[in-house]
């Protein structure tokens, strides 16, 4: 559990960042691409807005979208994995076949195709489910197979517990660390897709304060005020790395145990 604290702390800071912003992130505060000074520690962006304020505010929407995408993906993947691993037979064959097909499809291509027809956030969730749920299902399926043959599962069946109750009370708690780690990794996938779609023009739109949108808007002036691009890029990389590393180590500990 300790390994997840850094990730939780970083996410909490990102969500509360708007409370720390010294200026209105949408208001013009100076000349375009002005360098750092006492009033604007990271300078200004393409329209003269405070880069620090926009950086502190621009992660909340991305985090919430990635969290929803990761949660939905994890629910779908875990449900399919439980069914495939516990029932076996035709259910396992069908779910495995569908998972193999979806895994072979480039997730970014799926996101772009969906984004043409539906809003960006919906495309992010749908693409994350398409690309992440099959992987989660395969991992949970293997873990469920091991749990099915365990002695405590036999004891629960002898007590007369139904399959639903056994899965909910015994199997899922036994793999809780694995599920949490999978949710974290799918969160990172959702974050990557949300940023990519925004960079390609399908996500957040001006004048929203959004890290990916800041990269797209300020790239032409990177040589004038590098902080306008470096700040959101560094924040995105830090968030993704902290969450991925913390929860991957948790999954590794779970598998070892």
Coordinates of C-alpha atoms in Angstrom, one line a residue:
X1 CA 0.0 0.0 0.0
X2 CA 2.9 2.4 0.8
X3 CA 4.0 2.3 -2.9
X4 CA 0.7 3.9 -3.9
X5 CA 1.1 7.0 -1.7
X6 CA 3.3 9.0 -4.0
X7 CA 0.8 8.5 -6.9
X8 CA -2.1 9.5 -4.7
X9 CA -0.2 12.6 -3.4
X10 CA 0.6 13.7 -7.0
X11 CA -3.0 13.2 -8.2
X12 CA -4.3 15.1 -5.2
X13 CA -1.9 18.1 -5.9
X14 CA -3.0 18.1 -9.5
X15 CA -6.7 18.1 -8.6
X16 CA -6.2 20.9 -6.1
X17 CA -3.8 22.9 -8.3
X18 CA -6.4 25.6 -9.2
X19 CA -6.6 26.6 -5.6
X20 CA -2.9 27.6 -5.8
X21 CA -3.0 29.5 -9.1
X22 CA -1.8 33.1 -8.5
X23 CA -3.8 34.5 -11.5
X24 CA -6.9 33.7 -13.5
X25 CA -5.7 31.0 -16.0
X26 CA -8.0 32.5 -18.7
X27 CA -7.1 36.1 -18.2
X28 CA -4.4 38.0 -20.2
X29 CA -1.7 38.9 -17.7
X30 CA 1.0 40.3 -19.9
X31 CA 2.7 40.3 -23.3
X32 CA 2.7 37.1 -25.3
X33 CA 5.6 34.8 -24.5
X34 CA 7.1 37.1 -21.9
X35 CA 9.9 35.6 -19.9
X36 CA 9.7 34.8 -16.2
X37 CA 9.6 37.7 -13.7
X38 CA 8.5 38.4 -10.2
X39 CA 4.9 38.5 -11.1
X40 CA 4.9 35.5 -13.5
X41 CA 7.4 32.9 -12.3
X42 CA 7.1 30.9 -15.5
X43 CA 6.3 33.8 -17.9
X44 CA 3.3 34.0 -20.2
X45 CA 2.0 32.0 -23.0
X46 CA 0.9 32.6 -26.6
X47 CA -1.9 35.0 -25.5
X48 CA -0.1 36.5 -22.6
X49 CA -1.8 34.3 -19.9
X50 CA 0.2 33.3 -16.8
X51 CA 1.9 29.9 -17.5
X52 CA 2.2 29.0 -13.8
X53 CA -1.6 29.5 -13.3
X54 CA -2.5 27.5 -16.4
X55 CA 0.0 24.7 -15.4
X56 CA -1.5 24.5 -11.9
X57 CA -5.1 24.4 -13.4
X58 CA -4.5 22.3 -16.5
X59 CA -4.2 18.8 -15.1
X60 CA -7.5 18.4 -13.3
X61 CA -9.6 17.7 -16.4
X62 CA -7.1 15.3 -17.7
X63 CA -6.9 13.4 -14.4
X64 CA -10.6 13.1 -14.1
X65 CA -11.0 11.9 -17.7
X66 CA -8.2 9.4 -17.4
X67 CA -9.7 8.2 -14.1
X68 CA -13.1 7.6 -15.6
X69 CA -11.5 5.8 -18.6
X70 CA -9.3 3.7 -16.3
X71 CA -12.2 2.8 -14.0
X72 CA -14.6 1.8 -16.9
X73 CA -11.8 -0.2 -18.6
X74 CA -10.9 -2.0 -15.3
X75 CA -14.6 -2.9 -14.6
X76 CA -15.0 -4.3 -18.1
X77 CA -11.7 -6.2 -18.1
X78 CA -12.2 -7.6 -14.6
X79 CA -15.7 -8.8 -15.3
X80 CA -14.6 -10.5 -18.6
X81 CA -11.6 -12.0 -16.9
X82 CA -13.6 -13.4 -14.0
X83 CA -16.1 -15.0 -16.4
X84 CA -13.4 -16.5 -18.6
X85 CA -11.3 -17.8 -15.8
X86 CA -14.1 -19.2 -13.7
X87 CA -16.4 -20.7 -16.3
X88 CA -13.8 -21.7 -18.8
X89 CA -15.1 -23.6 -21.9
X90 CA -16.9 -21.6 -24.6
X91 CA -17.0 -18.5 -22.4
X92 CA -13.2 -18.5 -22.1
X93 CA -12.8 -19.2 -25.8
X94 CA -15.1 -16.4 -26.9
X95 CA -13.7 -13.8 -24.5
X96 CA -10.1 -14.8 -25.4
X97 CA -10.8 -14.6 -29.1
X98 CA -12.3 -11.1 -28.8
X99 CA -9.5 -10.0 -26.6
X100 CA -6.9 -11.2 -29.1
X101 CA -8.6 -9.4 -32.0
X102 CA -8.9 -6.1 -30.0
X103 CA -5.3 -6.3 -28.8
X104 CA -4.1 -6.5 -32.4
X105 CA -5.8 -3.2 -33.3
X106 CA -3.7 -0.1 -32.8
X107 CA -5.4 1.8 -29.9
X108 CA -4.6 5.2 -31.3
X109 CA -6.3 4.3 -34.6
X110 CA -9.4 3.3 -32.7
X111 CA -9.3 6.6 -30.8
X112 CA -9.0 8.6 -34.0
X113 CA -11.9 6.8 -35.7
X114 CA -14.2 7.2 -32.7
X115 CA -13.2 10.8 -32.2
X116 CA -14.5 11.7 -35.7
X117 CA -18.0 10.7 -34.7
X118 CA -18.2 11.5 -31.0
X119 CA -16.8 14.1 -28.6
X120 CA -13.2 13.7 -27.5
X121 CA -13.9 12.5 -23.9
X122 CA -16.2 9.7 -25.1
X123 CA -13.5 8.7 -27.7
X124 CA -10.9 8.5 -24.9
X125 CA -13.0 6.3 -22.7
X126 CA -14.0 4.0 -25.6
X127 CA -10.5 3.7 -27.0
X128 CA -9.1 3.0 -23.5
X129 CA -11.6 0.2 -23.0
X130 CA -10.8 -1.2 -26.4
X131 CA -7.1 -1.2 -25.9
X132 CA -6.9 -1.8 -22.1
X133 CA -9.8 -4.1 -21.2
X134 CA -8.4 -7.1 -23.2
X135 CA -5.1 -7.0 -21.4
X136 CA -6.8 -6.7 -18.0
X137 CA -9.1 -9.6 -18.9
X138 CA -6.2 -11.9 -19.7
X139 CA -4.4 -11.1 -16.5
X140 CA -7.5 -11.5 -14.3
X141 CA -8.5 -14.7 -16.2
X142 CA -5.2 -16.3 -15.3
X143 CA -5.5 -15.2 -11.6
X144 CA -9.0 -16.5 -11.5
X145 CA -8.0 -19.9 -12.8
X146 CA -5.5 -20.2 -9.9
X147 CA -8.0 -19.1 -7.4
X148 CA -10.6 -21.6 -8.6
X149 CA -8.3 -24.5 -7.8
X150 CA -7.3 -23.1 -4.4
X151 CA -8.3 -24.9 -1.2
X152 CA -10.2 -21.9 0.1
X153 CA -12.4 -21.8 -3.0
X154 CA -13.3 -25.5 -2.5
X155 CA -14.1 -24.7 1.1
X156 CA -16.4 -21.8 0.1
X157 CA -18.2 -24.1 -2.4
X158 CA -18.6 -26.7 0.3
X159 CA -20.3 -24.0 2.5
X160 CA -22.9 -23.6 -0.2
X161 CA -21.8 -20.2 -1.5
X162 CA -23.1 -19.2 -4.9
X163 CA -20.7 -18.5 -7.7
X164 CA -21.5 -14.7 -7.5
X165 CA -21.0 -14.6 -3.8
X166 CA -17.7 -16.6 -4.0
X167 CA -16.3 -14.3 -6.7
X168 CA -17.4 -11.1 -4.8
X169 CA -16.3 -12.2 -1.3
X170 CA -13.4 -14.5 -1.9
X171 CA -11.8 -14.2 -5.4
X172 CA -11.9 -10.4 -5.9
X173 CA -10.5 -9.5 -2.5
X174 CA -7.7 -12.0 -3.1
X175 CA -6.6 -10.2 -6.2
X176 CA -7.4 -6.6 -5.0
X177 CA -3.8 -5.5 -5.4
X178 CA -3.7 -6.8 -8.9
X179 CA -6.9 -5.0 -9.8
X180 CA -5.8 -1.7 -8.4
X181 CA -2.5 -1.9 -10.3
X182 CA -4.4 -2.7 -13.5
X183 CA -6.7 0.3 -12.9
X184 CA -3.6 2.5 -12.5
X185 CA -2.0 1.3 -15.7
X186 CA -5.3 1.9 -17.6
X187 CA -5.4 5.4 -16.1
X188 CA -2.0 6.1 -17.7
X189 CA -3.3 4.7 -21.0
X190 CA -6.4 7.0 -20.8
X191 CA -4.1 10.0 -20.0
X192 CA -1.9 9.3 -23.0
X193 CA -4.9 9.0 -25.3
X194 CA -6.5 12.2 -23.9
X195 CA -3.3 14.1 -24.5
X196 CA -2.8 12.7 -28.0
X197 CA -6.3 13.5 -29.1
X198 CA -5.9 17.1 -27.8
X199 CA -2.6 17.5 -29.6
X200 CA -4.4 16.3 -32.8
X201 CA -7.3 18.8 -32.3
X202 CA -10.0 16.4 -31.1
X203 CA -9.7 17.0 -27.3
X204 CA -9.8 20.2 -25.2
X205 CA -10.3 23.4 -27.1
X206 CA -9.2 27.0 -26.4
X207 CA -9.4 28.8 -24.1
X208 CA -9.4 25.8 -21.7
X209 CA -6.4 25.4 -19.4
X210 CA -5.2 21.9 -20.3
X211 CA -1.7 20.6 -20.3
X212 CA -1.9 19.0 -23.7
X213 CA -3.6 22.1 -25.2
X214 CA -0.8 24.2 -23.7
X215 CA 1.8 22.1 -25.6
X216 CA -0.1 22.6 -28.9
X217 CA -0.7 26.3 -28.4
X218 CA 2.8 27.3 -27.1
X219 CA 5.1 25.1 -29.3
X220 CA 5.6 28.0 -31.9
X221 CA 7.0 30.2 -29.1
X222 CA 9.1 27.6 -27.3
X223 CA 12.3 29.4 -28.3
X224 CA 11.0 32.6 -26.8
X225 CA 9.7 31.3 -23.5
X226 CA 10.6 27.6 -23.1
X227 CA 8.7 27.4 -19.8
X228 CA 5.4 27.6 -21.7
X229 CA 6.1 24.2 -23.2
X230 CA 8.4 22.7 -20.6
X231 CA 6.1 23.1 -17.7
X232 CA 3.1 21.1 -19.0
X233 CA 5.4 18.5 -20.6
X234 CA 7.2 18.0 -17.3
X235 CA 4.0 17.8 -15.4
X236 CA 2.5 15.2 -17.8
X237 CA 5.6 13.1 -17.7
X238 CA 5.8 13.2 -13.9
X239 CA 2.2 12.3 -13.4
X240 CA 2.3 9.4 -15.8
X241 CA 5.6 8.0 -14.5
X242 CA 4.7 8.3 -10.8
X243 CA 1.3 6.5 -11.2
X244 CA 2.7 3.8 -13.5
X245 CA 5.8 3.0 -11.4
X246 CA 3.9 3.1 -8.1
X247 CA 1.1 0.8 -9.2
X248 CA 3.4 -1.5 -11.3
X249 CA 5.5 -2.1 -8.2
X250 CA 2.3 -2.9 -6.3
X251 CA 1.2 -5.4 -9.0
X252 CA 4.7 -7.0 -8.8
X253 CA 4.4 -7.4 -5.1
X254 CA 0.9 -8.9 -5.4
X255 CA 2.1 -11.4 -8.0
X256 CA 5.2 -12.4 -5.9
X257 CA 3.0 -12.9 -2.8

